[in-house]
PDB file of C-alpha atoms and ligand atoms in Angstrom:
ATOM      1  CA  MET Y 576       0.159 -20.273  -2.682  1.00 56.00           C
ATOM      2  CA  SER Y 577       3.057 -17.915  -2.057  1.00 83.00           C
ATOM      3  CA  GLU Y 578       3.745 -16.102   1.187  1.00 94.00           C
ATOM      4  CA  ILE Y 579       1.399 -13.258   2.167  1.00 98.00           C
ATOM      5  CA  ILE Y 580       3.143  -9.897   2.218  1.00 98.00           C
ATOM      6  CA  ILE Y 581       2.548  -7.819   5.348  1.00 98.00           C
ATOM      7  CA  SER Y 582       3.116  -4.083   5.028  1.00 99.00           C
ATOM      8  CA  PRO Y 583       2.617  -2.303   8.383  1.00 98.00           C
ATOM      9  CA  SER Y 584       1.610   1.337   7.898  1.00 98.00           C
ATOM     10  CA  LEU Y 585       3.829   3.856   9.676  1.00 98.00           C
ATOM     11  CA  LEU Y 586       0.916   6.314   9.765  1.00 98.00           C
ATOM     12  CA  SER Y 587      -0.055   4.664  13.055  1.00 98.00           C
ATOM     13  CA  ALA Y 588       3.515   4.547  14.432  1.00 98.00           C
ATOM     14  CA  ASN Y 589       4.730   6.810  17.240  1.00 98.00           C
ATOM     15  CA  PHE Y 590       6.518   9.620  15.344  1.00 97.00           C
ATOM     16  CA  LEU Y 591       8.408  10.605  18.489  1.00 98.00           C
ATOM     17  CA  GLN Y 592      10.064   7.214  18.485  1.00 97.00           C
ATOM     18  CA  LEU Y 593       9.966   6.304  14.818  1.00 98.00           C
ATOM     19  CA  GLY Y 594      13.426   4.715  14.950  1.00 98.00           C
ATOM     20  CA  LYS Y 595      12.264   2.363  17.686  1.00 98.00           C
ATOM     21  CA  ASP Y 596       9.133   1.375  15.763  1.00 98.00           C
ATOM     22  CA  ILE Y 597      11.192   0.716  12.623  1.00 98.00           C
ATOM     23  CA  GLU Y 598      13.600  -1.421  14.632  1.00 98.00           C
ATOM     24  CA  MET Y 599      10.591  -3.463  15.792  1.00 98.00           C
ATOM     25  CA  LEU Y 600       9.550  -3.890  12.141  1.00 98.00           C
ATOM     26  CA  ASN Y 601      13.109  -4.910  11.251  1.00 98.00           C
ATOM     27  CA  GLN Y 602      12.861  -7.716  13.812  1.00 98.00           C
ATOM     28  CA  SER Y 603       9.349  -8.692  12.662  1.00 98.00           C
ATOM     29  CA  GLU Y 604       8.123 -10.975   9.870  1.00 98.00           C
ATOM     30  CA  ALA Y 605       6.850  -7.990   7.851  1.00 98.00           C
ATOM     31  CA  GLN Y 606       8.507  -7.905   4.433  1.00 98.00           C
ATOM     32  CA  TRP Y 607       7.385  -4.394   3.463  1.00 98.00           C
ATOM     33  CA  ILE Y 608       6.896  -1.084   5.290  1.00 99.00           C
ATOM     34  CA  HIS Y 609       3.931   1.001   4.107  1.00 99.00           C
ATOM     35  CA  ILE Y 610       4.521   4.747   3.880  1.00 98.00           C
ATOM     36  CA  ASP Y 611       1.474   6.980   3.428  1.00 98.00           C
ATOM     37  CA  VAL Y 612       2.281  10.308   1.783  1.00 98.00           C
ATOM     38  CA  MET Y 613      -0.637  12.789   1.923  1.00 98.00           C
ATOM     39  CA  ASP Y 614      -0.760  16.306   0.508  1.00 98.00           C
ATOM     40  CA  GLY Y 615      -3.891  17.780   2.102  1.00 98.00           C
ATOM     41  CA  VAL Y 616      -5.382  18.213  -1.410  1.00 98.00           C
ATOM     42  CA  PHE Y 617      -6.052  14.731  -2.765  1.00 98.00           C
ATOM     43  CA  VAL Y 618      -6.998  13.659   0.771  1.00 98.00           C
ATOM     44  CA  PRO Y 619      -8.104  15.807   3.716  1.00 98.00           C
ATOM     45  CA  ASN Y 620      -4.942  15.137   5.730  1.00 98.00           C
ATOM     46  CA  ILE Y 621      -1.213  15.872   5.573  1.00 98.00           C
ATOM     47  CA  SER Y 622       1.314  13.279   6.723  1.00 98.00           C
ATOM     48  CA  PHE Y 623       5.027  13.438   5.887  1.00 97.00           C
ATOM     49  CA  GLY Y 624       7.342  13.541   2.888  1.00 96.00           C
ATOM     50  CA  MET Y 625      10.812  13.055   1.484  1.00 97.00           C
ATOM     51  CA  PRO Y 626      13.084  14.029   4.422  1.00 97.00           C
ATOM     52  CA  VAL Y 627      11.315  11.525   6.665  1.00 98.00           C
ATOM     53  CA  ILE Y 628      11.460   8.747   4.042  1.00 98.00           C
ATOM     54  CA  LYS Y 629      15.171   9.395   3.551  1.00 98.00           C
ATOM     55  CA  HIS Y 630      15.777   8.691   7.239  1.00 98.00           C
ATOM     56  CA  ILE Y 631      13.505   5.638   7.216  1.00 98.00           C
ATOM     57  CA  ARG Y 632      15.591   4.291   4.298  1.00 98.00           C
ATOM     58  CA  GLN Y 633      18.736   4.545   6.432  1.00 98.00           C
ATOM     59  CA  ALA Y 634      17.077   2.611   9.256  1.00 98.00           C
ATOM     60  CA  THR Y 635      15.820  -0.443   7.349  1.00 98.00           C
ATOM     61  CA  LYS Y 636      16.505  -2.856   4.510  1.00 98.00           C
ATOM     62  CA  LYS Y 637      12.806  -3.791   4.223  1.00 98.00           C
ATOM     63  CA  VAL Y 638      10.915  -2.949   1.044  1.00 99.00           C
ATOM     64  CA  LEU Y 639       9.657   0.650   1.244  1.00 99.00           C
ATOM     65  CA  ASP Y 640       6.103   0.616  -0.090  1.00 99.00           C
ATOM     66  CA  VAL Y 641       5.185   4.241  -0.763  1.00 99.00           C
ATOM     67  CA  HIS Y 642       1.479   5.018  -1.178  1.00 99.00           C
ATOM     68  CA  LEU Y 643       1.099   8.445  -2.757  1.00 98.00           C
ATOM     69  CA  MET Y 644      -2.138  10.201  -1.827  1.00 98.00           C
ATOM     70  CA  ILE Y 645      -1.155  13.331  -3.721  1.00 98.00           C
ATOM     71  CA  VAL Y 646      -2.342  15.103  -6.868  1.00 97.00           C
ATOM     72  CA  ASP Y 647      -0.144  14.851  -9.985  1.00 96.00           C
ATOM     73  CA  PRO Y 648       2.270  12.305  -8.507  1.00 98.00           C
ATOM     74  CA  ASP Y 649       4.247  12.261 -11.799  1.00 97.00           C
ATOM     75  CA  ARG Y 650       6.017  15.445 -10.580  1.00 97.00           C
ATOM     76  CA  TYR Y 651       7.757  13.554  -7.782  1.00 98.00           C
ATOM     77  CA  ILE Y 652       8.614  10.055  -9.071  1.00 98.00           C
ATOM     78  CA  GLU Y 653      12.377  10.719  -9.445  1.00 98.00           C
ATOM     79  CA  THR Y 654      12.508  12.309  -5.997  1.00 98.00           C
ATOM     80  CA  PHE Y 655      10.860   9.333  -4.322  1.00 98.00           C
ATOM     81  CA  ALA Y 656      13.302   7.039  -6.136  1.00 98.00           C
ATOM     82  CA  ALA Y 657      16.197   9.166  -4.867  1.00 98.00           C
ATOM     83  CA  VAL Y 658      15.090   8.931  -1.219  1.00 98.00           C
ATOM     84  CA  GLY Y 659      14.881   5.150  -1.437  1.00 98.00           C
ATOM     85  CA  ALA Y 660      11.367   4.007  -2.358  1.00 98.00           C
ATOM     86  CA  ASP Y 661      11.142   0.443  -3.730  1.00 98.00           C
ATOM     87  CA  VAL Y 662       7.435   0.360  -4.605  1.00 99.00           C
ATOM     88  CA  ILE Y 663       5.285   3.324  -5.587  1.00 98.00           C
ATOM     89  CA  THR Y 664       1.527   3.247  -5.813  1.00 99.00           C
ATOM     90  CA  VAL Y 665      -0.393   6.140  -7.357  1.00 98.00           C
ATOM     91  CA  HIS Y 666      -4.119   6.747  -7.297  1.00 98.00           C
ATOM     92  CA  TYR Y 667      -6.111   6.183 -10.483  1.00 98.00           C
ATOM     93  CA  GLU Y 668      -8.166   9.214  -9.425  1.00 98.00           C
ATOM     94  CA  ALA Y 669      -5.076  11.457  -9.216  1.00 98.00           C
ATOM     95  CA  CYS Y 670      -3.495  10.753 -12.612  1.00 97.00           C
ATOM     96  CA  THR Y 671      -4.602  12.158 -15.960  1.00 95.00           C
ATOM     97  CA  HIS Y 672      -1.899  10.184 -17.797  1.00 97.00           C
ATOM     98  CA  LEU Y 673      -1.692   7.040 -15.738  1.00 97.00           C
ATOM     99  CA  ASN Y 674       0.165   5.019 -18.363  1.00 97.00           C
ATOM    100  CA  ARG Y 675       2.929   7.631 -18.449  1.00 98.00           C
ATOM    101  CA  VAL Y 676       3.251   7.721 -14.639  1.00 98.00           C
ATOM    102  CA  ILE Y 677       3.524   3.923 -14.423  1.00 98.00           C
ATOM    103  CA  ALA Y 678       6.210   3.932 -17.124  1.00 98.00           C
ATOM    104  CA  LYS Y 679       8.133   6.613 -15.208  1.00 98.00           C
ATOM    105  CA  ILE Y 680       8.040   4.587 -11.978  1.00 98.00           C
ATOM    106  CA  LYS Y 681       9.469   1.575 -13.828  1.00 98.00           C
ATOM    107  CA  GLU Y 682      12.119   3.665 -15.610  1.00 98.00           C
ATOM    108  CA  ASN Y 683      13.268   4.668 -12.138  1.00 98.00           C
ATOM    109  CA  LYS Y 684      13.702   0.980 -11.246  1.00 98.00           C
ATOM    110  CA  MET Y 685      10.826   0.728  -8.782  1.00 98.00           C
ATOM    111  CA  LYS Y 686       7.787  -1.524  -8.719  1.00 98.00           C
ATOM    112  CA  ALA Y 687       4.668   0.258  -9.957  1.00 98.00           C
ATOM    113  CA  GLY Y 688       1.126   0.020  -8.671  1.00 98.00           C
ATOM    114  CA  VAL Y 689      -2.244   1.707  -9.057  1.00 98.00           C
ATOM    115  CA  VAL Y 690      -4.572   2.425  -6.138  1.00 98.00           C
ATOM    116  CA  LEU Y 691      -8.356   2.415  -6.508  1.00 99.00           C
ATOM    117  CA  ASN Y 692     -10.582   4.284  -4.077  1.00 98.00           C
ATOM    118  CA  PRO Y 693     -13.618   2.364  -2.789  1.00 98.00           C
ATOM    119  CA  HIS Y 694     -15.888   3.966  -5.424  1.00 98.00           C
ATOM    120  CA  THR Y 695     -13.580   3.349  -8.406  1.00 98.00           C
ATOM    121  CA  PRO Y 696     -14.445   0.222 -10.436  1.00 98.00           C
ATOM    122  CA  VAL Y 697     -11.841  -2.479 -11.000  1.00 98.00           C
ATOM    123  CA  SER Y 698     -12.898  -2.729 -14.666  1.00 98.00           C
ATOM    124  CA  LEU Y 699     -11.143   0.597 -15.409  1.00 98.00           C
ATOM    125  CA  LEU Y 700      -7.809  -1.222 -15.159  1.00 98.00           C
ATOM    126  CA  LYS Y 701      -8.417  -3.818 -17.855  1.00 97.00           C
ATOM    127  CA  ASP Y 702      -6.215  -2.112 -20.462  1.00 97.00           C
ATOM    128  CA  MET Y 703      -3.372  -1.583 -17.972  1.00 97.00           C
ATOM    129  CA  ILE Y 704      -3.335  -4.684 -15.830  1.00 98.00           C
ATOM    130  CA  CYS Y 705      -0.404  -6.312 -17.661  1.00 98.00           C
ATOM    131  CA  ASP Y 706       1.749  -3.207 -17.082  1.00 98.00           C
ATOM    132  CA  LEU Y 707       1.291  -3.229 -13.307  1.00 98.00           C
ATOM    133  CA  ASP Y 708       3.260  -4.944 -10.535  1.00 98.00           C
ATOM    134  CA  LEU Y 709       0.433  -4.423  -8.079  1.00 98.00           C
ATOM    135  CA  VAL Y 710      -3.043  -3.040  -7.599  1.00 99.00           C
ATOM    136  CA  LEU Y 711      -3.893  -1.559  -4.221  1.00 99.00           C
ATOM    137  CA  LEU Y 712      -7.592  -1.677  -3.378  1.00 99.00           C
ATOM    138  CA  MET Y 713      -8.583   0.863  -0.740  1.00 99.00           C
ATOM    139  CA  SER Y 714     -10.899  -0.749   1.781  1.00 99.00           C
ATOM    140  CA  VAL Y 715     -11.530   2.630   3.471  1.00 98.00           C
ATOM    141  CA  ASN Y 716     -11.674   6.146   2.065  1.00 98.00           C
ATOM    142  CA  PRO Y 717      -8.050   7.293   2.084  1.00 98.00           C
ATOM    143  CA  GLY Y 718      -6.747   9.923   4.479  1.00 98.00           C
ATOM    144  CA  PHE Y 719      -6.819   8.422   7.936  1.00 98.00           C
ATOM    145  CA  GLY Y 720      -5.822   5.324   9.849  1.00 97.00           C
ATOM    146  CA  GLY Y 721      -8.174   3.396  12.109  1.00 97.00           C
ATOM    147  CA  GLN Y 722     -11.303   3.497   9.918  1.00 98.00           C
ATOM    148  CA  LYS Y 723     -13.908   0.781   9.426  1.00 98.00           C
ATOM    149  CA  PHE Y 724     -13.308  -1.810   6.695  1.00 98.00           C
ATOM    150  CA  ILE Y 725     -15.686  -1.590   3.689  1.00 98.00           C
ATOM    151  CA  GLU Y 726     -17.200  -5.025   2.986  1.00 98.00           C
ATOM    152  CA  ASN Y 727     -17.607  -4.504  -0.792  1.00 98.00           C
ATOM    153  CA  THR Y 728     -13.808  -4.900  -0.993  1.00 98.00           C
ATOM    154  CA  TYR Y 729     -14.264  -8.684  -1.193  1.00 98.00           C
ATOM    155  CA  ASN Y 730     -16.283  -8.324  -4.437  1.00 98.00           C
ATOM    156  CA  LYS Y 731     -13.590  -6.073  -5.892  1.00 98.00           C
ATOM    157  CA  ILE Y 732     -10.824  -8.542  -5.010  1.00 98.00           C
ATOM    158  CA  ALA Y 733     -12.704 -11.379  -6.714  1.00 98.00           C
ATOM    159  CA  GLU Y 734     -13.298  -9.297  -9.843  1.00 98.00           C
ATOM    160  CA  LEU Y 735      -9.680  -8.133  -9.946  1.00 98.00           C
ATOM    161  CA  LYS Y 736      -8.364 -11.656  -9.435  1.00 98.00           C
ATOM    162  CA  GLU Y 737     -10.439 -12.847 -12.378  1.00 98.00           C
ATOM    163  CA  MET Y 738      -9.179 -10.005 -14.574  1.00 98.00           C
ATOM    164  CA  ILE Y 739      -5.552 -10.724 -13.641  1.00 98.00           C
ATOM    165  CA  SER Y 740      -5.862 -14.376 -14.529  1.00 98.00           C
ATOM    166  CA  ALA Y 741      -7.880 -13.750 -17.730  1.00 98.00           C
ATOM    167  CA  LYS Y 742      -5.226 -11.317 -18.972  1.00 98.00           C
ATOM    168  CA  GLY Y 743      -2.272 -13.439 -17.792  1.00 98.00           C
ATOM    169  CA  SER Y 744      -0.923 -10.559 -15.657  1.00 98.00           C
ATOM    170  CA  LYS Y 745       1.643 -11.096 -12.872  1.00 97.00           C
ATOM    171  CA  CYS Y 746       0.181  -8.237 -10.866  1.00 98.00           C
ATOM    172  CA  ILE Y 747      -0.425  -8.790  -7.140  1.00 98.00           C
ATOM    173  CA  ILE Y 748      -3.370  -7.533  -5.066  1.00 98.00           C
ATOM    174  CA  GLN Y 749      -2.796  -5.369  -1.984  1.00 99.00           C
ATOM    175  CA  ILE Y 750      -5.490  -4.261   0.479  1.00 99.00           C
ATOM    176  CA  ASP Y 751      -5.312  -1.095   2.593  1.00 99.00           C
ATOM    177  CA  GLY Y 752      -7.654   0.101   5.331  1.00 98.00           C
ATOM    178  CA  GLY Y 753      -9.288  -1.501   8.347  1.00 98.00           C
ATOM    179  CA  VAL Y 754      -7.361  -4.758   7.970  1.00 98.00           C
ATOM    180  CA  ASP Y 755      -7.334  -6.775  11.197  1.00 98.00           C
ATOM    181  CA  GLY Y 756      -7.329 -10.289  12.627  1.00 97.00           C
ATOM    182  CA  LYS Y 757     -11.026 -10.697  11.827  1.00 98.00           C
ATOM    183  CA  ASN Y 758     -10.922 -10.010   8.076  1.00 98.00           C
ATOM    184  CA  ALA Y 759      -7.358 -11.008   7.094  1.00 98.00           C
ATOM    185  CA  LYS Y 760      -8.105 -14.680   6.424  1.00 98.00           C
ATOM    186  CA  LYS Y 761     -11.128 -13.967   4.229  1.00 98.00           C
ATOM    187  CA  LEU Y 762      -9.172 -11.292   2.325  1.00 98.00           C
ATOM    188  CA  VAL Y 763      -6.413 -13.777   1.562  1.00 98.00           C
ATOM    189  CA  GLU Y 764      -8.870 -16.536   0.684  1.00 98.00           C
ATOM    190  CA  THR Y 765     -10.619 -14.155  -1.730  1.00 98.00           C
ATOM    191  CA  GLY Y 766      -7.332 -13.352  -3.465  1.00 98.00           C
ATOM    192  CA  ALA Y 767      -5.320 -10.716  -1.581  1.00 98.00           C
ATOM    193  CA  ASP Y 768      -1.531 -11.173  -1.797  1.00 98.00           C
ATOM    194  CA  ALA Y 769      -0.453  -8.247   0.403  1.00 98.00           C
ATOM    195  CA  LEU Y 770      -2.078  -6.666   3.459  1.00 98.00           C
ATOM    196  CA  VAL Y 771      -1.437  -3.171   4.820  1.00 99.00           C
ATOM    197  CA  ALA Y 772      -2.219  -2.738   8.509  1.00 98.00           C
ATOM    198  CA  GLY Y 773      -1.689   0.407  10.570  1.00 98.00           C
ATOM    199  CA  ASN Y 774      -3.866   0.738  13.614  1.00 98.00           C
ATOM    200  CA  TYR Y 775      -4.201  -3.016  14.154  1.00 98.00           C
ATOM    201  CA  VAL Y 776      -0.426  -3.479  14.341  1.00 98.00           C
ATOM    202  CA  PHE Y 777       0.606  -0.364  16.231  1.00 98.00           C
ATOM    203  CA  SER Y 778      -2.204  -0.430  18.807  1.00 98.00           C
ATOM    204  CA  SER Y 779      -1.330  -4.016  19.676  1.00 98.00           C
ATOM    205  CA  SER Y 780       0.433  -4.769  22.967  1.00 98.00           C
ATOM    206  CA  ASN Y 781       2.643  -7.139  20.953  1.00 98.00           C
ATOM    207  CA  PRO Y 782       3.024  -5.740  17.409  1.00 98.00           C
ATOM    208  CA  MET Y 783       5.541  -8.379  16.319  1.00 98.00           C
ATOM    209  CA  GLN Y 784       3.170 -11.169  17.232  1.00 98.00           C
ATOM    210  CA  THR Y 785       0.277  -9.351  15.556  1.00 98.00           C
ATOM    211  CA  ILE Y 786       2.323  -9.111  12.348  1.00 98.00           C
ATOM    212  CA  SER Y 787       3.141 -12.812  12.573  1.00 98.00           C
ATOM    213  CA  GLU Y 788      -0.530 -13.700  13.080  1.00 98.00           C
ATOM    214  CA  LEU Y 789      -1.587 -11.621  10.060  1.00 98.00           C
ATOM    215  CA  LYS Y 790       1.083 -13.279   7.948  1.00 98.00           C
ATOM    216  CA  ASN Y 791       0.006 -16.746   8.987  1.00 96.00           C
ATOM    217  CA  CYS Y 792      -3.737 -16.079   8.888  1.00 94.00           C
ATOM    218  CA  LYS Y 793      -4.604 -18.482   6.059  1.00 82.00           C
TER     219      LYS Y 793
HETATM  220  C1  DX5 T 862      -5.286   5.441   4.785  1.00 52.32           C
HETATM  221  C2  DX5 T 862      -3.924   4.873   4.530  1.00 52.32           C
HETATM  222  C3  DX5 T 862      -3.667   3.590   5.205  1.00 52.32           C
HETATM  223  C4  DX5 T 862      -3.787   3.605   6.688  1.00 52.32           C
HETATM  224  C5  DX5 T 862      -4.313   2.267   7.070  1.00 52.32           C
HETATM  225  O1  DX5 T 862      -5.490   6.493   3.934  1.00 52.32           O
HETATM  226  O2  DX5 T 862      -3.711   4.657   3.148  1.00 52.32           O
HETATM  227  O3  DX5 T 862      -2.427   3.008   4.798  1.00 52.32           O
HETATM  228  O4  DX5 T 862      -2.573   3.850   7.364  1.00 52.32           O
HETATM  229  O5  DX5 T 862      -4.551   2.301   8.403  1.00 52.32           O
HETATM  230  P1  DX5 T 862      -5.482   1.253   9.146  1.00 52.32           P
HETATM  231  O6  DX5 T 862      -4.856  -0.091   8.956  1.00 52.32           O
HETATM  232  O7  DX5 T 862      -5.424   1.750  10.539  1.00 52.32           O
HETATM  233  O8  DX5 T 862      -6.847   1.348   8.532  1.00 52.32           O
HETATM  234 ZN1   ZN T 863      -1.909   3.458   2.584  1.00 52.32          ZN
END
């Protein structure tokens, strides 16, 4: 099995010392950095946007994994490419023309993924799975860090894994929300390839070690 991708979520970082937190991530075993963009419409919270991402890009060579919790994300794909995103994930629930949005992300030379909220069935992706680089399964309702992990996520991972292999897709499975040292191993054993972790990493007294433990959890 290939290496598990760890994508610490900056939503739980200290925004007053963001540069310091990114430097810690640069020194860590995390391969990706997860960036949660929220518009206060699709989710009941507002986070940060392009100017902040532009500065993050200057501070790291890690893969910038941008999770768009915004309505009509197709309006901003070129702009996120311009500020340095490497991966963009858009919500199934936020896109009327999902196929078109995914194509636009790829045209802009980024990896493209679809996010499913906890209530959205995996089966809805069966006609798209071969076009995707990743699927992000939300294991909490999006909008906030530090929420409780939803156990049904394991069933969704298993179903998605089966779909990916049946269709011969190269798509990877990412999990976001409530990931910690207790559930990481089971998530990976069930089929997760990439884990997002915000609160668990940034509330740790030794975030670098916590990242290493998550990465080596299997
Ligand atoms: C929630 C965000 C997550 C969040 C995860 O809407 O998409 O990326 O930062 O945070 P934790 O790991 O604290 O649940
Ligand atoms: Zn996220």
